[in-house]
Amino acid sequence: MGNSRNTLTLSVIAILFTLATIAGSAVAGNNPVDERWWPSEFGADDQAGAVKYITPEKRVAAAQLVKKGKTATLGMPYYNNMPLVPGRTYALSIPGGGTPTHGPLNWPGQQFDQTFMDELVTAEIGQVGTQWDGLAHPMIRVQGAEGWKDGNYFYNKHRLEDVGSPRGLKKVGTEHVAEIGFFTRGLLIDVAALKGVTRLDKGYAITMADYQAALKAQGVADASQGDVVLFRTGWNSLWKDYNTPPEQRAKDNAEFTSGEPGVSPEVCDHLAARKISMIGSDTWGLEPYDFAKGMPESFAYCHMNLTVRRGISNFENLDMDVLSQEKAYEFLFTWSPLKLVGATGSPGNPVAAW
Amino acid sequence: MGNSRNTLTLSVIAILFTLATIAGSAVAGNNPVDERWWPSEFGADDQAGAVKYITPEKRVAAAQLVKKGKTATLGMPYYNNMPLVPGRTYALSIPGGGTPTHGPLNWPGQQFDQTFMDELVTAEIGQVGTQWDGLAHPMIRVQGAEGWKDGNYFYNKHRLEDVGSPRGLKKVGTEHVAEIGFFTRGLLIDVAALKGVTRLDKGYAITMADYQAALKAQGVADASQGDVVLFRTGWNSLWKDYNTPPEQRAKDNAEFTSGEPGVSPEVCDHLAARKISMIGSDTWGLEPYDFAKGMPESFAYCHMNLTVRRGISNFENLDMDVLSQEKAYEFLFTWSPLKLVGATGSPGNPVAAW
Amino acid sequence: MGNSRNTLTLSVIAILFTLATIAGSAVAGNNPVDERWWPSEFGADDQAGAVKYITPEKRVAAAQLVKKGKTATLGMPYYNNMPLVPGRTYALSIPGGGTPTHGPLNWPGQQFDQTFMDELVTAEIGQVGTQWDGLAHPMIRVQGAEGWKDGNYFYNKHRLEDVGSPRGLKKVGTEHVAEIGFFTRGLLIDVAALKGVTRLDKGYAITMADYQAALKAQGVADASQGDVVLFRTGWNSLWKDYNTPPEQRAKDNAEFTSGEPGVSPEVCDHLAARKISMIGSDTWGLEPYDFAKGMPESFAYCHMNLTVRRGISNFENLDMDVLSQEKAYEFLFTWSPLKLVGATGSPGNPVAAW
Amino acid sequence: MGNSRNTLTLSVIAILFTLATIAGSAVAGNNPVDERWWPSEFGADDQAGAVKYITPEKRVAAAQLVKKGKTATLGMPYYNNMPLVPGRTYALSIPGGGTPTHGPLNWPGQQFDQTFMDELVTAEIGQVGTQWDGLAHPMIRVQGAEGWKDGNYFYNKHRLEDVGSPRGLKKVGTEHVAEIGFFTRGLLIDVAALKGVTRLDKGYAITMADYQAALKAQGVADASQGDVVLFRTGWNSLWKDYNTPPEQRAKDNAEFTSGEPGVSPEVCDHLAARKISMIGSDTWGLEPYDFAKGMPESFAYCHMNLTVRRGISNFENLDMDVLSQEKAYEFLFTWSPLKLVGATGSPGNPVAAW
């Protein structure tokens, strides 16, 4: 009975682990020993990372992209039955017990009082739905490597065993990036439109050729320093219609989490070299997966090489459909994570304007 | 034993109720029977309200306020010991059981694995810390008034008894405003600076004379349609230093929630007439209170007259200290609530740029 | 978008609602107007109900059933992936952030410190897993009936609209029964053994003939005042093996909640007449259902006629397999709900001894 | 900003840590190196501990203590404002959004429907209020000791680093004891009555002389194998009256958690030698503390020497007032923790019968 939780919490992630063990092949450039990834170019004590690539000049230029006065909000709806990585929770309820949450409070001398409603949420609030992976989410675990102290390492070599804490991590928490916020050029790479499909196939890896073809088709220049670069795969079409009846919703959720199209290592390496401030997509995990077909060599490649090594954060489960319809490929991207002290990520609903 | 919860949950709000019952005096203009506040000017079915005052032209003009390329994020930090209205909860923990939350996941052929951390939060997430009161938060309760069906009425006469639901309200939830988002001119009214104080006195009501003096001192024009107008009172100085030791923190939290300076009815009426899209402050409840001195006539006046009657939402517990230091009185304000389906509010960390 | 939660939270209960509307036929004796069910025989103010049927003499006699010194605990395991009525949550995590939850705390002068672990749970704690339905769970809703004030009525005519409260109901909460507790004779009715099956068919209604045949086969007398009567159907065999792999678990959970065998109205009426103190079963909802086949006339019959009308509470998702194997048909049943003030139910793990 | 959580979550436990560091003196017999405390006498793989001291003969004898047919439930009420060790949470709400949690569900052809209420709880459910410390709660942390692998060790040398898991510990979880349950003789040691006080002084350590004087005054024999031994100090009188107004409640809660009377090392050693199955008290932490006076040498002595070393669990925040009033010093104690898989403890409301 004692070891049964292992089975019960077997999840996508656990499946990945199994597959990874089987696969066993090395990925070129993946080995963090090959390069020294700290101290950060922002300093040995830095806890905010690539958001610092955004300069005042970049901000002024980004604001000037707002010509039509149009906006779109890029978050997906959060609701109790939305797709979740197995093991995570999102539960919203409205406290009341058959009454308003607060009140009635008297409005003197009137037949009219004041009452108020609240909502109560329990969730891995920075890791469910539309969510931003902060610098306290992914780690490289090192075991028995020469010259290393064993442990789990965040961005800038902050070690979990040194900064872990039950009520919020002591370093690299979300609040450090949230002090600054993103106000910069956004660049849409609309691969679903390029390929003329509702959604890319599960496991499809977006290549440099795709990336360059999309830039060309869209008539926009390559990413430059401080940009937020967003990939549209159409994968969130499995989630989007939240009037879907429960049985179909359950099927769509299962399909949604069974894999996804995603960004290949070569594209992540390119964007890292361009010094972007953030990457994002309309998928739950950024990289391409098709778990039924086995473990990809590129597993979590971008998480490790962008976020852990370079402090370039990653925004998941975005909705770029309005941008696509409007052919708004360049826009002002503006958003900040919540100042959740010691958290690993943040929910969000960024505003794009053009 | 049965009626003991009454006592236990006795809170600021309950105290208000008691005081209100004692006070008994009417407030001019407060009686919603005096005027017909529905259908909304945005239509009988509207669920989004005054965010719709923001036009494309307004957005373009607001973007042009970004001249220096400076930004500030206006949220306060969220942490387990921050001040809360009594009865509410904010509890963040980091799941792990002595290990990372997820992983290790193998990186093929290496001594380097991948691990991940999550955070788990339980909170009235739209009603704690820096939080935006959506249109599903305040209600006017009507009992025994001629021509009314008894009940609790939100903006645009949506009745709780018709739209209530245990897992999210069926109408006027946060998602409706979050589909649109705020991208507009922000206007700071720095009353603390005007008066030359760290924070205004508890219970101090900001008058029209104060409002006009601040505009003049700051060299900015009166609010115009679609603006977000933010009042700085300095009250959040009681919260801000979150390195405060626990005992002092407990004292500061008690003082923070025992009352606050706030915006007077005449100023709210003026801003309603100017058709602003949102009001905000660095206080927990917008209106002026000093509970030890009794019940103010203006209790919840702005909540009722701006939000319930006009769909003008209200942002609480903001931090405008950087704007004040930088004398950034006019700026691009950009933010959207989370698309929390059926929720009453949203957490937030708006980005101001100038 | 506004009415989508209706669809999303469509659940077993919502399906029942739809079916009920279609069915439309009346159930004899079901109409609470036919009989006056208050004040309770325990007094007009009573909030504890049939637990008061247990007398000191009954307790002494029940203790004398302990002859072999054997015991069984009758709860099922609670784990994150256990079957849940749709819409409910059970999420346990272990706070730590890669470290113990508390500590290290120094043990003076030693290489040995002290550390501690906690668990954090979010759940409808009285309504998930093995759970006891208290008197604040089921209600009869009355609309437009002559001589009634509209509303939702608990046991002893306590009206939700009068006793509702967001942080715990003001009356008939779990604490009232928990002050007393159950210490009485337990009676197992092992219908699965009687029929020689692992589990009864979904929708099977246990009849008086079954009840009497079981008593005879087991060699025990009919229920008497104050007894706790437990029905074993074998339905929890779908849940029990919690080493079940996730995919099979998902299937078993779906089957588990798609219906169940249960107790027929005639048996509940008989037990009510015998003045038992509690009924229980190894099913999630007591009464027989097969939702694919339509709405049963007996829907929630026992909940309404035992609990609301008579204060006889109901224990769900128990595990009587050890009792069955040991042929322990009569035993000392001992348990009390938690003193969860204002709650609707309680988790539990009763101890049976014989 | 990054290290501020340290300050914020500074708690009783953190204070202890500070004091411990200052104190620095060794406690005789405290050093686990002095004795080999594994494998458990119940086997190297045992995960249940001293509950196994209870034999069938013991159970039969315990049942025979029920002569009057009286019972008492020994739990305290759980409510949102009850005293908590700093950093922990208890939040109960009633989902509804102004309506019942479930329903209405139609009762065919009637003006009478069915509706249901739930409660939603977020809490360290096994570590708040009346709570049982299971074998997965306390650990001895070993750092740099010869012959040890560094780490945190539970009962029977189960090492956190091996059995930790974010969704429930893989070993020594609550479910292992909950499979068995406690059904045994209970022994009350009423020290508050012995001393003739409402409550013992904060920091008072109950000595062997006290223990023996209480046995004599009560006319009962010393503890024997399998007993549950409960100490009444009166400390819970600070908690008990939950109609206490909020301000007094806040003061009482502060006093309650600022220290407590408790059981001295010599008494714990004596009870360990008597092979009791569980110890309990009406305090939050068992051992004597007065934090304002400094760190006691006996800090967590019983937790370490009873639970970690011997598998004797510990029940906190019990209420023995009825037992005291009734002079019920010997009784049948019956209770089992919930089968919370992988949890560190359990809430409870044991039934005592005599």
PDB file of C-alpha atoms in Angstrom, chain B residues 135-263:
ATOM      1  CA  LEU B 135     -18.825  43.840 -11.956  1.00  0.00           C
ATOM      2  CA  ALA B 136     -19.731  40.599 -10.154  1.00  0.00           C
ATOM      3  CA  HIS B 137     -18.457  41.835  -6.777  1.00  0.00           C
ATOM      4  CA  PRO B 138     -20.759  44.605  -5.411  1.00  0.00           C
ATOM      5  CA  MET B 139     -24.542  44.361  -5.362  1.00  0.00           C
ATOM      6  CA  ILE B 140     -27.463  46.469  -4.252  1.00  0.00           C
ATOM      7  CA  ARG B 141     -29.802  44.337  -2.190  1.00  0.00           C
ATOM      8  CA  VAL B 142     -33.460  45.243  -2.500  1.00  0.00           C
ATOM      9  CA  GLN B 143     -36.025  44.133   0.052  1.00  0.00           C
ATOM     10  CA  GLY B 144     -39.688  45.082  -0.083  1.00  0.00           C
ATOM     11  CA  ALA B 145     -39.332  48.041  -2.442  1.00  0.00           C
ATOM     12  CA  GLU B 146     -42.254  48.742  -4.687  1.00  0.00           C
ATOM     13  CA  GLY B 147     -41.749  47.720  -8.284  1.00  0.00           C
ATOM     14  CA  TRP B 148     -38.784  45.474  -7.435  1.00  0.00           C
ATOM     15  CA  LYS B 149     -38.466  41.776  -7.110  1.00  0.00           C
ATOM     16  CA  ASP B 150     -36.541  41.194  -3.885  1.00  0.00           C
ATOM     17  CA  GLY B 151     -32.945  40.196  -4.403  1.00  0.00           C
ATOM     18  CA  ASN B 152     -29.344  41.229  -4.882  1.00  0.00           C
ATOM     19  CA  TYR B 153     -28.634  43.218  -8.053  1.00  0.00           C
ATOM     20  CA  PHE B 154     -25.330  43.529  -9.915  1.00  0.00           C
ATOM     21  CA  TYR B 155     -24.528  46.036 -12.654  1.00  0.00           C
ATOM     22  CA  ASN B 156     -27.169  46.225 -15.374  1.00  0.00           C
ATOM     23  CA  LYS B 157     -29.802  44.678 -13.077  1.00  0.00           C
ATOM     24  CA  HIS B 158     -28.370  41.170 -13.244  1.00  0.00           C
ATOM     25  CA  ARG B 159     -29.889  39.484 -10.196  1.00  0.00           C
ATOM     26  CA  LEU B 160     -27.787  37.157  -8.026  1.00  0.00           C
ATOM     27  CA  GLU B 161     -30.707  34.811  -7.521  1.00  0.00           C
ATOM     28  CA  ASP B 162     -30.832  34.336 -11.303  1.00  0.00           C
ATOM     29  CA  VAL B 163     -27.136  34.232 -12.155  1.00  0.00           C
ATOM     30  CA  GLY B 164     -25.619  32.723  -8.994  1.00  0.00           C
ATOM     31  CA  SER B 165     -23.793  29.428  -9.324  1.00  0.00           C
ATOM     32  CA  PRO B 166     -21.435  27.572  -6.966  1.00  0.00           C
ATOM     33  CA  ARG B 167     -18.579  27.286  -9.494  1.00  0.00           C
ATOM     34  CA  GLY B 168     -18.673  30.798 -10.966  1.00  0.00           C
ATOM     35  CA  LEU B 169     -21.413  33.331 -11.603  1.00  0.00           C
ATOM     36  CA  LYS B 170     -23.352  32.781 -14.810  1.00  0.00           C
ATOM     37  CA  LYS B 171     -23.255  36.455 -15.761  1.00  0.00           C
ATOM     38  CA  VAL B 172     -21.085  39.561 -15.265  1.00  0.00           C
ATOM     39  CA  GLY B 173     -18.049  37.403 -14.443  1.00  0.00           C
ATOM     40  CA  THR B 174     -14.553  38.764 -14.827  1.00  0.00           C
ATOM     41  CA  GLU B 175     -14.083  37.138 -18.247  1.00  0.00           C
ATOM     42  CA  HIS B 176     -16.312  39.718 -19.947  1.00  0.00           C
ATOM     43  CA  VAL B 177     -14.064  42.664 -19.111  1.00  0.00           C
ATOM     44  CA  ALA B 178     -11.000  40.463 -19.601  1.00  0.00           C
ATOM     45  CA  GLU B 179     -11.966  39.887 -23.231  1.00  0.00           C
ATOM     46  CA  ILE B 180     -11.395  43.611 -23.786  1.00  0.00           C
ATOM     47  CA  GLY B 181      -8.751  44.810 -21.335  1.00  0.00           C
ATOM     48  CA  PHE B 182      -7.637  48.294 -20.350  1.00  0.00           C
ATOM     49  CA  PHE B 183      -5.271  50.182 -22.636  1.00  0.00           C
ATOM     50  CA  THR B 184      -5.820  53.865 -22.051  1.00  0.00           C
ATOM     51  CA  ARG B 185      -4.611  57.038 -20.433  1.00  0.00           C
ATOM     52  CA  GLY B 186      -3.811  56.722 -16.747  1.00  0.00           C
ATOM     53  CA  LEU B 187      -4.118  59.763 -14.499  1.00  0.00           C
ATOM     54  CA  LEU B 188      -2.453  59.906 -11.089  1.00  0.00           C
ATOM     55  CA  ILE B 189      -4.031  62.090  -8.396  1.00  0.00           C
ATOM     56  CA  ASP B 190      -1.251  62.265  -5.838  1.00  0.00           C
ATOM     57  CA  VAL B 191      -3.044  63.598  -2.764  1.00  0.00           C
ATOM     58  CA  ALA B 192      -0.349  62.436  -0.374  1.00  0.00           C
ATOM     59  CA  ALA B 193       2.186  64.559  -2.281  1.00  0.00           C
ATOM     60  CA  LEU B 194      -0.243  67.485  -2.471  1.00  0.00           C
ATOM     61  CA  LYS B 195      -0.603  67.450   1.307  1.00  0.00           C
ATOM     62  CA  GLY B 196       3.061  66.706   1.884  1.00  0.00           C
ATOM     63  CA  VAL B 197       2.457  63.634   4.031  1.00  0.00           C
ATOM     64  CA  THR B 198       3.586  60.023   4.033  1.00  0.00           C
ATOM     65  CA  ARG B 199      -0.030  58.999   4.267  1.00  0.00           C
ATOM     66  CA  LEU B 200      -3.335  60.761   4.676  1.00  0.00           C
ATOM     67  CA  ASP B 201      -5.185  60.334   7.950  1.00  0.00           C
ATOM     68  CA  LYS B 202      -7.481  57.435   8.459  1.00  0.00           C
ATOM     69  CA  GLY B 203     -10.988  58.493   7.484  1.00  0.00           C
ATOM     70  CA  TYR B 204      -9.833  61.488   5.461  1.00  0.00           C
ATOM     71  CA  ALA B 205     -12.196  62.101   2.535  1.00  0.00           C
ATOM     72  CA  ILE B 206     -10.595  63.463  -0.635  1.00  0.00           C
ATOM     73  CA  THR B 207     -12.732  66.398  -1.764  1.00  0.00           C
ATOM     74  CA  MET B 208     -13.341  68.052  -5.145  1.00  0.00           C
ATOM     75  CA  ALA B 209     -11.129  70.892  -3.930  1.00  0.00           C
ATOM     76  CA  ASP B 210      -8.332  68.396  -3.290  1.00  0.00           C
ATOM     77  CA  TYR B 211      -8.897  66.809  -6.671  1.00  0.00           C
ATOM     78  CA  GLN B 212      -8.711  70.145  -8.471  1.00  0.00           C
ATOM     79  CA  ALA B 213      -5.711  71.305  -6.461  1.00  0.00           C
ATOM     80  CA  ALA B 214      -3.883  68.117  -7.355  1.00  0.00           C
ATOM     81  CA  LEU B 215      -4.638  68.533 -11.055  1.00  0.00           C
ATOM     82  CA  LYS B 216      -3.322  72.080 -10.887  1.00  0.00           C
ATOM     83  CA  ALA B 217      -0.206  71.216  -8.898  1.00  0.00           C
ATOM     84  CA  GLN B 218       0.544  68.359 -11.277  1.00  0.00           C
ATOM     85  CA  GLY B 219      -0.143  70.412 -14.381  1.00  0.00           C
ATOM     86  CA  VAL B 220      -2.564  67.936 -15.905  1.00  0.00           C
ATOM     87  CA  ALA B 221      -6.075  68.261 -17.293  1.00  0.00           C
ATOM     88  CA  ASP B 222      -9.236  66.864 -15.762  1.00  0.00           C
ATOM     89  CA  ALA B 223     -10.190  63.262 -16.449  1.00  0.00           C
ATOM     90  CA  SER B 224     -11.690  62.518 -19.828  1.00  0.00           C
ATOM     91  CA  GLN B 225     -13.675  59.627 -21.266  1.00  0.00           C
ATOM     92  CA  GLY B 226     -12.034  56.241 -20.879  1.00  0.00           C
ATOM     93  CA  ASP B 227      -9.365  57.331 -18.412  1.00  0.00           C
ATOM     94  CA  VAL B 228      -8.173  55.209 -15.519  1.00  0.00           C
ATOM     95  CA  VAL B 229      -7.932  57.538 -12.504  1.00  0.00           C
ATOM     96  CA  LEU B 230      -5.707  56.473  -9.612  1.00  0.00           C
ATOM     97  CA  PHE B 231      -5.630  58.101  -6.176  1.00  0.00           C
ATOM     98  CA  ARG B 232      -2.465  57.978  -4.115  1.00  0.00           C
ATOM     99  CA  THR B 233      -3.062  58.365  -0.377  1.00  0.00           C
ATOM    100  CA  GLY B 234       0.091  56.736   0.982  1.00  0.00           C
ATOM    101  CA  TRP B 235      -2.014  54.297   2.975  1.00  0.00           C
ATOM    102  CA  ASN B 236      -0.109  51.305   1.552  1.00  0.00           C
ATOM    103  CA  SER B 237       3.015  52.546   3.365  1.00  0.00           C
ATOM    104  CA  LEU B 238       1.616  50.409   6.210  1.00  0.00           C
ATOM    105  CA  TRP B 239       2.008  47.342   4.057  1.00  0.00           C
ATOM    106  CA  LYS B 240       4.858  48.044   1.784  1.00  0.00           C
ATOM    107  CA  ASP B 241       7.945  47.017   3.666  1.00  0.00           C
ATOM    108  CA  TYR B 242       7.484  43.325   3.705  1.00  0.00           C
ATOM    109  CA  ASN B 243      10.689  42.713   5.584  1.00  0.00           C
ATOM    110  CA  THR B 244       8.787  44.023   8.588  1.00  0.00           C
ATOM    111  CA  PRO B 245       9.154  41.600  11.539  1.00  0.00           C
ATOM    112  CA  PRO B 246       6.014  39.559  12.298  1.00  0.00           C
ATOM    113  CA  GLU B 247       4.902  41.460  15.396  1.00  0.00           C
ATOM    114  CA  GLN B 248       5.195  44.841  13.693  1.00  0.00           C
ATOM    115  CA  ARG B 249       3.550  43.336  10.613  1.00  0.00           C
ATOM    116  CA  ALA B 250       0.600  42.213  12.742  1.00  0.00           C
ATOM    117  CA  LYS B 251       0.268  45.743  14.137  1.00  0.00           C
ATOM    118  CA  ASP B 252       0.567  47.359  10.714  1.00  0.00           C
ATOM    119  CA  ASN B 253      -1.974  44.935   9.265  1.00  0.00           C
ATOM    120  CA  ALA B 254      -4.417  45.752  12.060  1.00  0.00           C
ATOM    121  CA  GLU B 255      -3.962  49.479  11.456  1.00  0.00           C
ATOM    122  CA  PHE B 256      -4.235  49.007   7.704  1.00  0.00           C
ATOM    123  CA  THR B 257      -7.625  47.307   7.922  1.00  0.00           C
ATOM    124  CA  SER B 258      -9.009  49.505  10.718  1.00  0.00           C
ATOM    125  CA  GLY B 259      -9.921  52.201   8.217  1.00  0.00           C
ATOM    126  CA  GLU B 260      -8.369  54.245   5.436  1.00  0.00           C
ATOM    127  CA  PRO B 261      -8.438  57.609   3.724  1.00  0.00           C
ATOM    128  CA  GLY B 262     -10.562  57.571   0.587  1.00  0.00           C
ATOM    129  CA  VAL B 263     -12.480  59.236  -2.166  1.00  0.00           C
TER     130      VAL B 263
END
